Amino acid sequence: MNFFCSVLLIFLYIKIGKLHQAVEQYLLKSKILCTIVRMNVPMSNFKTFHGPDILEQAKFELPLSPNTKVSYVSINDVSSVIVETLLDERHAGKIYNLTGPEALSCEEIAQILSKMCEKSISYQKKAPEAFQIELEQQGLPNWAVKSVAELYRFQEQYNDYVNMVTKDVSLVLGRPAQSFRDFVSHEIE
């Protein structure tokens, strides 16, 4: 059986999401036996992209309002769901929207990090233009800078979509989705 990992339907309104939507539509219309796995924003972004700032400066910055909530998902949960869908044909023809077990704001993330790292970690909203300049300085190609900036704009403007929580991880794996606290605890070890 085949699978296709996509972005959540909520991101289908931005350019990169429309590319995923075209592939999904093709698969759904075809006779290809597959499972579509859509994922929300990965928790690991906090380690991969913001880890150095969190460790060295005790802060992180994103172009999101402090109260914008997102149901970040564990990449471990995503990979476990994909493995399960490949091994069990009962998932054929299904679409799963993967999220974490709760939607968290950047302020709440900073509080969790502060408590678990035993030091004060703060969150500051970064101006979208300054965020884009920072991405360019990191060497990202222009198309990637535009896509990432568009993704954050969408999260800010359509927060009712990115903060939704599904039970699809639990449905497929038979256990709860990993929480952000569990993710941080695992990364500290």
XYZ file of N, CA, C and O in Angstrom:
756
model
N 0.834 -1.176 0.000
C 0.000 0.000 0.000
C 0.880 1.242 0.000
O 1.962 1.255 0.543
N 0.390 2.302 -0.593
C 1.101 3.571 -0.660
C 0.514 4.551 0.347
O -0.596 4.372 0.821
N 1.261 5.581 0.649
C 0.733 6.666 1.473
C 1.244 7.969 0.906
O 2.209 8.014 0.152
N 0.578 9.039 1.273
C 1.012 10.381 0.893
C 0.932 11.243 2.135
O -0.114 11.333 2.764
N 2.046 11.841 2.513
C 2.071 12.740 3.667
C 1.885 14.159 3.162
O 2.623 14.619 2.296
N 0.886 14.827 3.675
C 0.505 16.140 3.189
C 0.475 17.137 4.332
O 0.726 16.792 5.472
N 0.148 18.355 4.011
C -0.097 19.364 5.033
C -1.557 19.265 5.430
O -2.365 18.709 4.703
N -1.902 19.786 6.573
C -3.306 19.791 6.967
C -4.125 20.593 5.974
O -3.644 21.537 5.359
N -5.359 20.224 5.842
C -6.278 20.903 4.939
C -6.288 22.407 5.181
O -6.468 23.189 4.263
N -6.026 22.815 6.412
C -6.042 24.235 6.743
C -5.028 25.038 5.943
O -5.216 26.222 5.717
N -3.946 24.401 5.510
C -2.917 25.126 4.773
C -3.138 25.077 3.263
O -2.321 25.558 2.508
N -4.257 24.505 2.831
C -4.486 24.396 1.400
C -4.798 25.737 0.745
O -4.904 25.826 -0.459
N -4.915 26.764 1.554
C -5.198 28.087 1.021
C -3.929 28.862 0.696
O -3.993 29.959 0.168
N -2.776 28.313 1.035
C -1.528 28.974 0.691
C -0.883 28.212 -0.459
O -1.212 27.054 -0.717
N 0.043 28.856 -1.145
C 0.595 28.310 -2.387
C 1.147 26.896 -2.238
O 0.787 25.999 -2.991
N 1.999 26.657 -1.261
C 2.604 25.329 -1.126
C 1.549 24.277 -0.773
O 1.616 23.132 -1.198
N 0.538 24.702 -0.029
C -0.549 23.789 0.313
C -1.368 23.391 -0.899
O -1.880 22.272 -0.989
N -1.499 24.292 -1.854
C -2.256 23.988 -3.070
C -1.565 22.894 -3.885
O -2.221 22.102 -4.554
N -0.249 22.838 -3.809
C 0.482 21.756 -4.493
C 0.144 20.410 -3.849
O -0.067 19.411 -4.537
N 0.092 20.390 -2.512
C -0.295 19.171 -1.810
C -1.726 18.779 -2.162
O -2.023 17.605 -2.348
N -2.607 19.769 -2.240
C -3.999 19.508 -2.558
C -4.134 18.874 -3.940
O -4.936 17.952 -4.128
N -3.342 19.325 -4.896
C -3.402 18.757 -6.249
C -3.007 17.283 -6.228
O -3.642 16.449 -6.893
N -1.986 16.933 -5.466
C -1.568 15.537 -5.357
C -2.658 14.717 -4.666
O -2.996 13.607 -5.103
N -3.227 15.259 -3.595
C -4.310 14.553 -2.903
C -5.479 14.289 -3.849
O -6.026 13.186 -3.876
N -5.880 15.301 -4.603
C -7.000 15.138 -5.536
C -6.706 14.072 -6.582
O -7.569 13.265 -6.920
N -5.482 14.058 -7.071
C -5.082 13.042 -8.043
C -5.209 11.648 -7.432
O -5.756 10.733 -8.045
N -4.676 11.487 -6.220
C -4.717 10.182 -5.558
C -6.151 9.736 -5.281
O -6.491 8.563 -5.468
N -6.983 10.663 -4.831
C -8.363 10.313 -4.512
C -9.156 9.909 -5.754
O -10.032 9.048 -5.676
N -8.851 10.509 -6.896
C -9.548 10.186 -8.138
C -8.991 8.929 -8.798
O -9.669 8.292 -9.602
N -7.775 8.567 -8.467
C -7.127 7.404 -9.089
C -7.590 6.117 -8.423
O -8.327 6.124 -7.444
N -7.139 5.034 -8.933
C -7.430 3.715 -8.351
C -6.285 3.260 -7.454
O -6.225 2.110 -7.044
N -5.371 4.169 -7.138
C -4.225 3.846 -6.301
C -4.682 3.649 -4.866
O -5.348 4.509 -4.294
N -4.345 2.505 -4.294
C -4.671 2.202 -2.909
C -3.703 2.979 -2.019
O -2.497 2.742 -2.058
N -4.227 3.944 -1.254
C -3.335 4.772 -0.453
C -4.028 5.304 0.795
O -5.239 5.211 0.940
N -3.221 5.855 1.669
C -3.685 6.564 2.854
C -3.067 7.956 2.795
O -1.884 8.093 2.509
N -3.870 8.951 3.073
C -3.359 10.325 3.096
C -3.165 10.729 4.560
O -4.090 10.631 5.362
N -1.959 11.150 4.876
C -1.620 11.594 6.229
C -1.275 13.073 6.158
O -0.314 13.453 5.510
N -2.093 13.877 6.835
C -1.858 15.321 6.898
C -1.348 15.646 8.297
O -1.844 15.100 9.271
N -0.397 16.527 8.377
C 0.156 16.877 9.688
C 0.126 18.375 9.931
O 0.250 19.156 9.002
N -0.037 18.740 11.195
C 0.044 20.143 11.581
C 1.515 20.506 11.788
O 2.410 19.713 11.472
N 1.786 21.654 12.336
C 3.153 22.152 12.527
C 3.900 21.243 13.506
O 3.394 20.949 14.584
N 5.100 20.783 13.153
C 5.836 19.865 14.039
C 6.437 20.553 15.266
O 6.968 21.660 15.174
N 6.342 19.860 16.400
C 6.954 20.340 17.646
C 8.455 20.511 17.483
O 9.062 21.398 18.088
N 9.055 19.659 16.675
C 10.509 19.664 16.515
C 11.035 20.974 15.942
O 12.229 21.261 16.041
N 10.159 21.809 15.371
C 10.599 23.126 14.896
C 11.220 23.936 16.027
O 12.132 24.729 15.804
N 10.721 23.725 17.245
C 11.263 24.484 18.370
C 12.705 24.086 18.659
O 13.508 24.925 19.061
N 13.044 22.846 18.421
C 14.436 22.400 18.604
C 15.277 22.782 17.389
O 16.339 23.387 17.514
N 14.777 22.431 16.217
C 15.538 22.621 14.982
C 15.804 24.092 14.676
O 16.931 24.475 14.392
N 14.774 24.909 14.726
C 14.912 26.297 14.300
C 15.111 27.290 15.446
O 15.666 28.364 15.239
N 14.643 26.965 16.634
C 14.696 27.922 17.735
C 15.565 27.449 18.893
O 15.778 28.196 19.841
N 16.059 26.225 18.820
C 16.880 25.658 19.887
C 18.061 26.522 20.293
O 18.251 26.795 21.485
N 18.883 26.986 19.345
C 20.027 27.824 19.720
C 19.619 29.098 20.475
O 20.236 29.452 21.469
N 18.559 29.772 20.009
C 18.102 30.988 20.697
C 17.584 30.659 22.099
O 17.824 31.408 23.047
N 16.871 29.544 22.226
C 16.334 29.148 23.531
C 17.477 28.845 24.489
O 17.479 29.286 25.639
N 18.482 28.122 24.019
C 19.603 27.750 24.887
C 20.541 28.912 25.197
O 20.970 29.091 26.328
N 20.869 29.707 24.175
C 21.867 30.767 24.341
C 21.293 32.086 24.845
O 21.954 32.807 25.585
N 20.066 32.408 24.435
C 19.499 33.711 24.784
C 18.265 33.611 25.678
O 17.682 34.627 26.037
N 17.843 32.388 25.968
C 16.656 32.133 26.810
C 15.411 32.820 26.245
O 14.583 33.357 26.976
N 15.294 32.798 24.904
C 14.105 33.369 24.267
C 13.948 32.779 22.868
O 14.870 32.175 22.317
N 12.743 32.934 22.325
C 12.516 32.608 20.921
C 11.552 33.633 20.354
O 10.779 34.249 21.086
N 11.655 33.839 19.056
C 10.852 34.853 18.377
C 10.227 34.265 17.121
O 10.898 33.580 16.348
N 8.956 34.553 16.940
C 8.215 34.148 15.745
C 7.280 35.286 15.342
O 6.936 36.114 16.187
N 6.833 35.309 14.099
C 5.892 36.358 13.701
C 4.444 35.983 14.049
O 3.544 36.030 13.212
N 4.229 35.561 15.301
C 2.896 35.189 15.782
C 2.571 35.987 17.037
O 3.444 36.208 17.880
N 1.322 36.382 17.167
C 0.888 37.032 18.402
C 1.081 36.061 19.557
O 0.943 34.845 19.374
N 1.389 36.559 20.743
C 1.632 35.675 21.887
C 0.474 34.725 22.202
O 0.681 33.660 22.744
N -0.755 35.113 21.818
C -1.924 34.285 22.127
C -2.372 33.372 20.988
O -3.327 32.623 21.144
N -1.709 33.424 19.849
C -2.057 32.551 18.731
C -1.749 31.109 19.128
O -0.626 30.792 19.496
N -2.756 30.250 19.063
C -2.574 28.857 19.490
C -2.450 27.926 18.286
O -3.145 28.090 17.284
N -1.559 26.940 18.436
C -1.317 25.942 17.389
C -1.263 24.576 18.055
O -0.678 24.422 19.120
N -1.864 23.582 17.426
C -1.813 22.214 17.959
C -0.614 21.486 17.335
O -0.756 20.668 16.432
N 0.573 21.827 17.833
C 1.826 21.249 17.332
C 1.798 19.728 17.481
O 1.316 19.198 18.477
N 2.348 19.026 16.490
C 2.340 17.559 16.491
C 3.773 17.029 16.578
O 4.706 17.621 16.045
N 3.907 15.903 17.251
C 5.207 15.239 17.361
C 5.548 14.537 16.056
O 4.738 13.769 15.522
N 6.745 14.760 15.559
C 7.173 14.086 14.335
C 7.300 12.582 14.577
O 7.137 11.782 13.661
N 7.544 12.186 15.836
C 7.564 10.762 16.176
C 6.180 10.148 16.008
O 6.048 9.018 15.537
N 5.148 10.888 16.411
C 3.783 10.405 16.206
C 3.471 10.301 14.712
O 2.857 9.334 14.261
N 3.897 11.300 13.958
C 3.649 11.284 12.509
C 4.302 10.053 11.877
O 3.665 9.313 11.130
N 5.571 9.811 12.203
C 6.264 8.661 11.606
C 5.642 7.344 12.071
O 5.516 6.404 11.280
N 5.208 7.261 13.325
C 4.563 6.034 13.819
C 3.238 5.785 13.104
O 2.912 4.644 12.765
N 2.481 6.848 12.863
C 1.220 6.706 12.127
C 1.499 6.234 10.702
O 0.823 5.337 10.181
N 2.515 6.803 10.065
C 2.844 6.397 8.695
C 3.230 4.924 8.651
O 2.759 4.179 7.788
N 4.062 4.478 9.579
C 4.451 3.064 9.623
C 3.208 2.189 9.794
O 3.031 1.196 9.094
N 2.347 2.565 10.723
C 1.130 1.787 10.969
C 0.245 1.715 9.731
O -0.307 0.665 9.406
N 0.117 2.832 9.006
C -0.736 2.833 7.810
C -0.128 1.986 6.689
O -0.854 1.438 5.866
N 1.187 1.867 6.676
C 1.835 1.020 5.676
C 1.707 -0.462 6.007
O 1.678 -1.307 5.116
N 1.633 -0.783 7.294
C 1.596 -2.176 7.732
C 0.188 -2.755 7.838
O 0.034 -3.979 7.855
N -0.811 -1.920 7.920
C -2.178 -2.401 8.150
C -3.110 -1.865 7.070
O -3.380 -0.665 7.014
N -3.616 -2.754 6.230
C -4.453 -2.332 5.101
C -5.802 -1.756 5.514
O -6.517 -1.203 4.683
N -6.155 -1.861 6.785
C -7.415 -1.261 7.245
C -7.396 0.254 7.097
O -8.439 0.896 7.138
N -6.217 0.828 6.916
C -6.096 2.281 6.781
C -6.218 2.743 5.322
O -6.234 3.945 5.063
N -6.302 1.794 4.405
C -6.392 2.138 2.983
C -7.629 2.993 2.721
O -8.716 2.722 3.226
N -7.424 4.048 1.955
C -8.521 4.930 1.580
C -8.885 5.962 2.634
O -9.794 6.768 2.435
N -8.189 5.977 3.734
C -8.505 6.909 4.817
C -7.637 8.168 4.719
O -6.562 8.168 4.123
N -8.120 9.221 5.350
C -7.382 10.474 5.474
C -7.274 10.781 6.958
O -8.280 10.795 7.668
N -6.040 10.993 7.432
C -5.801 11.304 8.836
C -5.205 12.698 8.960
O -4.253 13.037 8.255
N -5.776 13.484 9.857
C -5.278 14.829 10.169
C -4.601 14.756 11.530
O -5.283 14.617 12.549
N -3.289 14.838 11.549
C -2.531 14.637 12.781
C -2.218 15.959 13.479
O -1.687 16.881 12.860
N -2.545 16.009 14.769
C -2.248 17.171 15.601
C -1.747 16.668 16.945
O -1.858 15.485 17.256
N -1.258 17.585 17.738
C -0.939 17.259 19.116
C -2.225 17.205 19.931
O -3.311 17.492 19.416
N -2.107 16.865 21.228
C -3.306 16.722 22.062
C -3.895 18.038 22.562
O -4.978 18.040 23.155
N -3.178 19.148 22.348
C -3.679 20.438 22.791
C -3.079 21.548 21.935
O -2.011 21.395 21.360
N -3.811 22.640 21.846
C -3.302 23.821 21.144
C -2.635 24.733 22.166
O -3.193 24.986 23.229
N -1.433 25.178 21.844
C -0.651 26.015 22.756
C -0.241 27.317 22.082
O 0.090 27.332 20.893
N -0.230 28.390 22.862
C 0.273 29.672 22.374
C 1.782 29.716 22.604
O 2.334 28.921 23.370
N 2.435 30.666 21.978
C 3.881 30.828 22.199
C 4.170 31.214 23.648
O 5.201 30.819 24.199
N 3.263 31.959 24.265
C 3.410 32.292 25.684
C 3.376 31.011 26.528
O 4.180 30.845 27.450
N 2.446 30.112 26.220
C 2.344 28.846 26.958
C 3.567 27.967 26.709
O 4.067 27.316 27.627
N 4.063 27.975 25.484
C 5.279 27.219 25.157
C 6.441 27.752 25.997
O 7.209 26.973 26.571
N 6.570 29.070 26.076
C 7.649 29.677 26.878
C 7.523 29.274 28.344
O 8.535 28.979 29.000
N 6.305 29.226 28.864
C 6.092 28.809 30.258
C 6.493 27.354 30.468
O 7.142 27.016 31.465
N 6.119 26.486 29.535
C 6.486 25.061 29.636
C 8.000 24.910 29.580
O 8.594 24.186 30.385
N 8.629 25.585 28.631
C 10.089 25.513 28.506
C 10.776 26.036 29.765
O 11.747 25.442 30.241
N 10.279 27.138 30.306
C 10.868 27.713 31.523
C 10.805 26.716 32.674
O 11.802 26.505 33.382
N 9.658 26.127 32.863
C 9.484 25.179 33.970
C 10.365 23.946 33.781
O 11.054 23.513 34.703
N 10.368 23.394 32.592
C 11.072 22.141 32.357
C 12.584 22.325 32.255
O 13.343 21.416 32.578
N 13.024 23.494 31.794
C 14.466 23.766 31.688
C 15.009 24.448 32.938
O 16.207 24.712 33.025
N 14.100 24.766 33.846
C 14.455 25.407 35.117
C 15.209 26.717 34.930
O 16.172 27.023 35.623
N 14.761 27.497 33.932
C 15.266 28.858 33.733
C 14.210 29.645 32.974
O 13.387 29.062 32.268
N 14.231 30.927 33.129
C 13.228 31.772 32.498
C 13.486 31.867 30.991
O 14.555 32.289 30.564
N 12.497 31.461 30.218
C 12.573 31.550 28.754
C 11.396 32.397 28.308
O 10.259 32.171 28.724
N 11.670 33.376 27.463
C 10.612 34.300 27.050
C 10.293 34.158 25.569
O 11.076 33.620 24.788
N 9.126 34.663 25.225
C 8.699 34.720 23.836
C 8.480 36.176 23.459
O 7.911 36.949 24.229
N 8.949 36.536 22.265
C 8.705 37.872 21.726
C 8.201 37.725 20.303
O 8.755 36.939 19.519
N 7.162 38.488 19.981
C 6.677 38.496 18.607
C 7.677 39.260 17.752
O 8.124 40.349 18.108
N 8.042 38.660 16.635
C 8.965 39.296 15.698
C 8.141 39.859 14.536
O 7.199 39.215 14.068
N 8.501 41.029 14.082
C 7.816 41.624 12.933
C 7.994 40.709 11.727
O 9.090 40.181 11.500
N 6.931 40.483 10.964
C 7.027 39.585 9.806
C 8.158 39.940 8.845
O 8.844 39.059 8.331
N 8.372 41.233 8.619
C 9.432 41.660 7.702
C 10.805 41.281 8.254
O 11.678 40.819 7.522
N 11.007 41.476 9.550
C 12.284 41.125 10.180
C 12.489 39.613 10.151
O 13.611 39.128 9.965
N 11.405 38.865 10.307
C 11.484 37.406 10.255
C 11.924 36.948 8.867
O 12.789 36.081 8.723
N 11.352 37.548 7.830
C 11.731 37.199 6.465
C 13.193 37.528 6.198
O 13.904 36.733 5.572
N 13.653 38.663 6.666
C 15.062 39.044 6.483
C 15.969 38.026 7.168
O 16.991 37.611 6.613
N 15.578 37.603 8.365
C 16.368 36.599 9.088
C 16.450 35.284 8.308
O 17.514 34.666 8.218
N 15.335 34.865 7.718
C 15.336 33.635 6.914
C 16.252 33.776 5.703
O 16.988 32.848 5.355
N 16.214 34.948 5.055
C 17.090 35.202 3.909
C 18.556 35.153 4.327
O 19.395 34.583 3.618
N 18.867 35.727 5.493
C 20.248 35.733 5.984
C 20.736 34.327 6.333
O 21.938 34.072 6.314
N 19.798 33.440 6.651
C 20.159 32.052 6.938
C 20.426 31.265 5.654
O 20.817 30.106 5.713
N 20.185 31.893 4.506
C 20.498 31.256 3.238
C 19.363 30.485 2.600
O 19.579 29.737 1.649
N 18.156 30.635 3.115
C 17.024 29.947 2.504
C 16.763 30.519 1.118
O 16.864 31.736 0.914
N 16.416 29.665 0.165
C 16.068 30.182 -1.165
C 14.804 31.045 -1.074
O 13.982 30.868 -0.177
N 14.648 31.943 -2.012
C 13.546 32.895 -2.009
C 12.181 32.208 -1.914
O 11.309 32.654 -1.175
N 11.988 31.109 -2.650
C 10.687 30.419 -2.613
C 10.397 29.883 -1.207
O 9.250 29.913 -0.756
N 11.437 29.417 -0.492
C 11.246 28.884 0.856
C 10.935 30.014 1.841
O 10.078 29.864 2.715
N 11.611 31.141 1.695
C 11.346 32.302 2.555
C 9.889 32.722 2.395
O 9.176 32.930 3.398
N 9.426 32.809 1.160
C 8.044 33.221 0.902
C 7.057 32.191 1.469
O 6.033 32.558 2.044
N 7.356 30.915 1.309
C 6.460 29.862 1.806
C 6.368 29.878 3.328
O 5.276 29.768 3.886
N 7.503 30.002 3.995
C 7.507 30.017 5.470
C 6.782 31.265 5.974
O 5.959 31.188 6.899
N 7.042 32.409 5.366
C 6.373 33.644 5.765
C 4.860 33.526 5.561
O 4.070 33.942 6.414
N 4.466 32.933 4.446
C 3.044 32.738 4.149
C 2.406 31.786 5.163
O 1.284 32.011 5.613
N 3.132 30.772 5.558
C 2.641 29.812 6.547
C 2.353 30.506 7.884
O 1.299 30.306 8.493
N 3.282 31.339 8.342
C 3.068 32.056 9.605
C 1.944 33.086 9.491
O 1.173 33.273 10.434
N 1.842 33.746 8.345
C 0.732 34.692 8.140
C -0.600 33.962 8.251
O -1.538 34.440 8.883
N -0.657 32.779 7.653
C -1.885 31.987 7.708
C -2.206 31.589 9.144
O -3.348 31.676 9.587
N -1.190 31.129 9.890
C -1.418 30.736 11.287
C -1.967 31.896 12.100
O -2.811 31.709 12.974
N -1.485 33.080 11.811
C -1.926 34.273 12.533
C -3.348 34.667 12.135
O -4.184 34.935 12.989
N -3.632 34.667 10.852
C -4.922 35.153 10.358
C -6.057 34.146 10.541
O -7.199 34.532 10.741
N -5.759 32.870 10.445
C -6.796 31.836 10.500
C -6.546 30.888 11.665
O -6.525 29.681 11.503
N -6.415 31.469 12.834
C -6.034 30.683 14.001
C -7.051 29.615 14.370
O -6.695 28.598 14.960
N -8.319 29.804 14.000
C -9.320 28.782 14.310
C -9.002 27.457 13.618
O -9.451 26.405 14.067
N -8.228 27.494 12.548
C -7.872 26.268 11.840
C -6.646 25.597 12.452
O -6.636 24.379 12.643
N -5.605 26.355 12.744
C -4.361 25.749 13.232
C -4.435 25.319 14.691
O -3.588 24.583 15.157
N -5.455 25.786 15.405
C -5.549 25.378 16.798
C -6.479 24.181 17.005
O -6.663 23.733 18.126
N -7.047 23.660 15.913
C -7.932 22.504 16.076
C -7.123 21.288 16.536
O -5.954 21.130 16.179
N -7.766 20.456 17.336
C -7.140 19.243 17.866
C -7.956 18.054 17.382
O -9.184 18.041 17.509
N -7.270 17.071 16.791
C -7.955 15.851 16.350
C -7.523 14.677 17.224
O -6.551 14.772 17.963
N -8.220 13.587 17.093
C -7.904 12.351 17.831
C -7.289 11.302 16.897
O -7.193 10.136 17.247
N -6.849 11.717 15.702
C -6.378 10.748 14.705
C -5.122 9.994 15.131
O -4.987 8.810 14.811
N -4.204 10.635 15.863
C -3.021 9.913 16.349
C -3.468 8.783 17.264
O -3.047 7.638 17.115
N -4.360 9.081 18.200
C -4.881 8.063 19.128
C -5.652 6.981 18.386
O -5.531 5.794 18.713
N -6.431 7.378 17.402
C -7.229 6.428 16.626
C -6.340 5.395 15.937
O -6.611 4.195 15.974
N -5.254 5.850 15.338
C -4.368 4.950 14.598
C -3.437 4.167 15.527
O -3.242 2.965 15.348
N -2.877 4.833 16.524
C -1.843 4.202 17.361
C -2.381 3.550 18.633
O -1.662 2.789 19.279
N -3.611 3.868 19.009
C -4.166 3.286 20.226
C -3.558 3.848 21.498
O -3.605 3.219 22.553
N -2.978 5.022 21.404
C -2.405 5.718 22.559
C -2.526 7.213 22.304
O -2.707 7.651 21.172
N -2.426 8.012 23.371
C -2.555 9.471 23.167
C -1.401 10.038 22.343
O -0.293 9.489 22.332
N -1.679 11.137 21.686
C -0.628 11.873 20.977
C 0.350 12.442 21.999
O -0.024 12.758 23.127
N 1.611 12.559 21.605
C 2.631 13.097 22.500
C 2.353 14.576 22.777
O 2.101 15.360 21.859
N 2.425 14.943 24.049
C 2.228 16.341 24.426
C 3.529 17.119 24.244
O 4.612 16.532 24.147
N 3.418 18.437 24.233
C 4.617 19.270 24.123
C 5.512 19.060 25.340
O 6.730 19.023 25.226
N 4.910 18.893 26.519
C 5.687 18.640 27.737
C 6.503 17.351 27.598
O 7.682 17.310 27.964
N 5.869 16.301 27.066
C 6.582 15.031 26.857
C 7.702 15.188 25.834
O 8.777 14.611 25.980
N 7.438 15.971 24.797
C 8.459 16.232 23.784
C 9.673 16.904 24.420
O 10.810 16.489 24.220
N 9.437 17.947 25.218
C 10.530 18.681 25.867
C 11.269 17.755 26.845
O 12.507 17.727 26.876
N 10.515 16.986 27.609
C 11.129 16.061 28.582
C 12.062 15.081 27.877
O 13.191 14.833 28.331
N 11.628 14.559 26.747
C 12.453 13.619 25.964
C 13.698 14.324 25.420
O 14.793 13.745 25.435
N 13.561 15.558 24.971
C 14.704 16.281 24.404
C 15.715 16.688 25.464
O 16.899 16.783 25.193
N 15.263 16.907 26.704
C 16.166 17.279 27.788
C 17.043 16.097 28.184
O 18.203 16.258 28.538
N 16.488 14.892 28.111
C 17.228 13.681 28.540
C 18.399 13.396 27.686
O 18.995 13.637 26.908
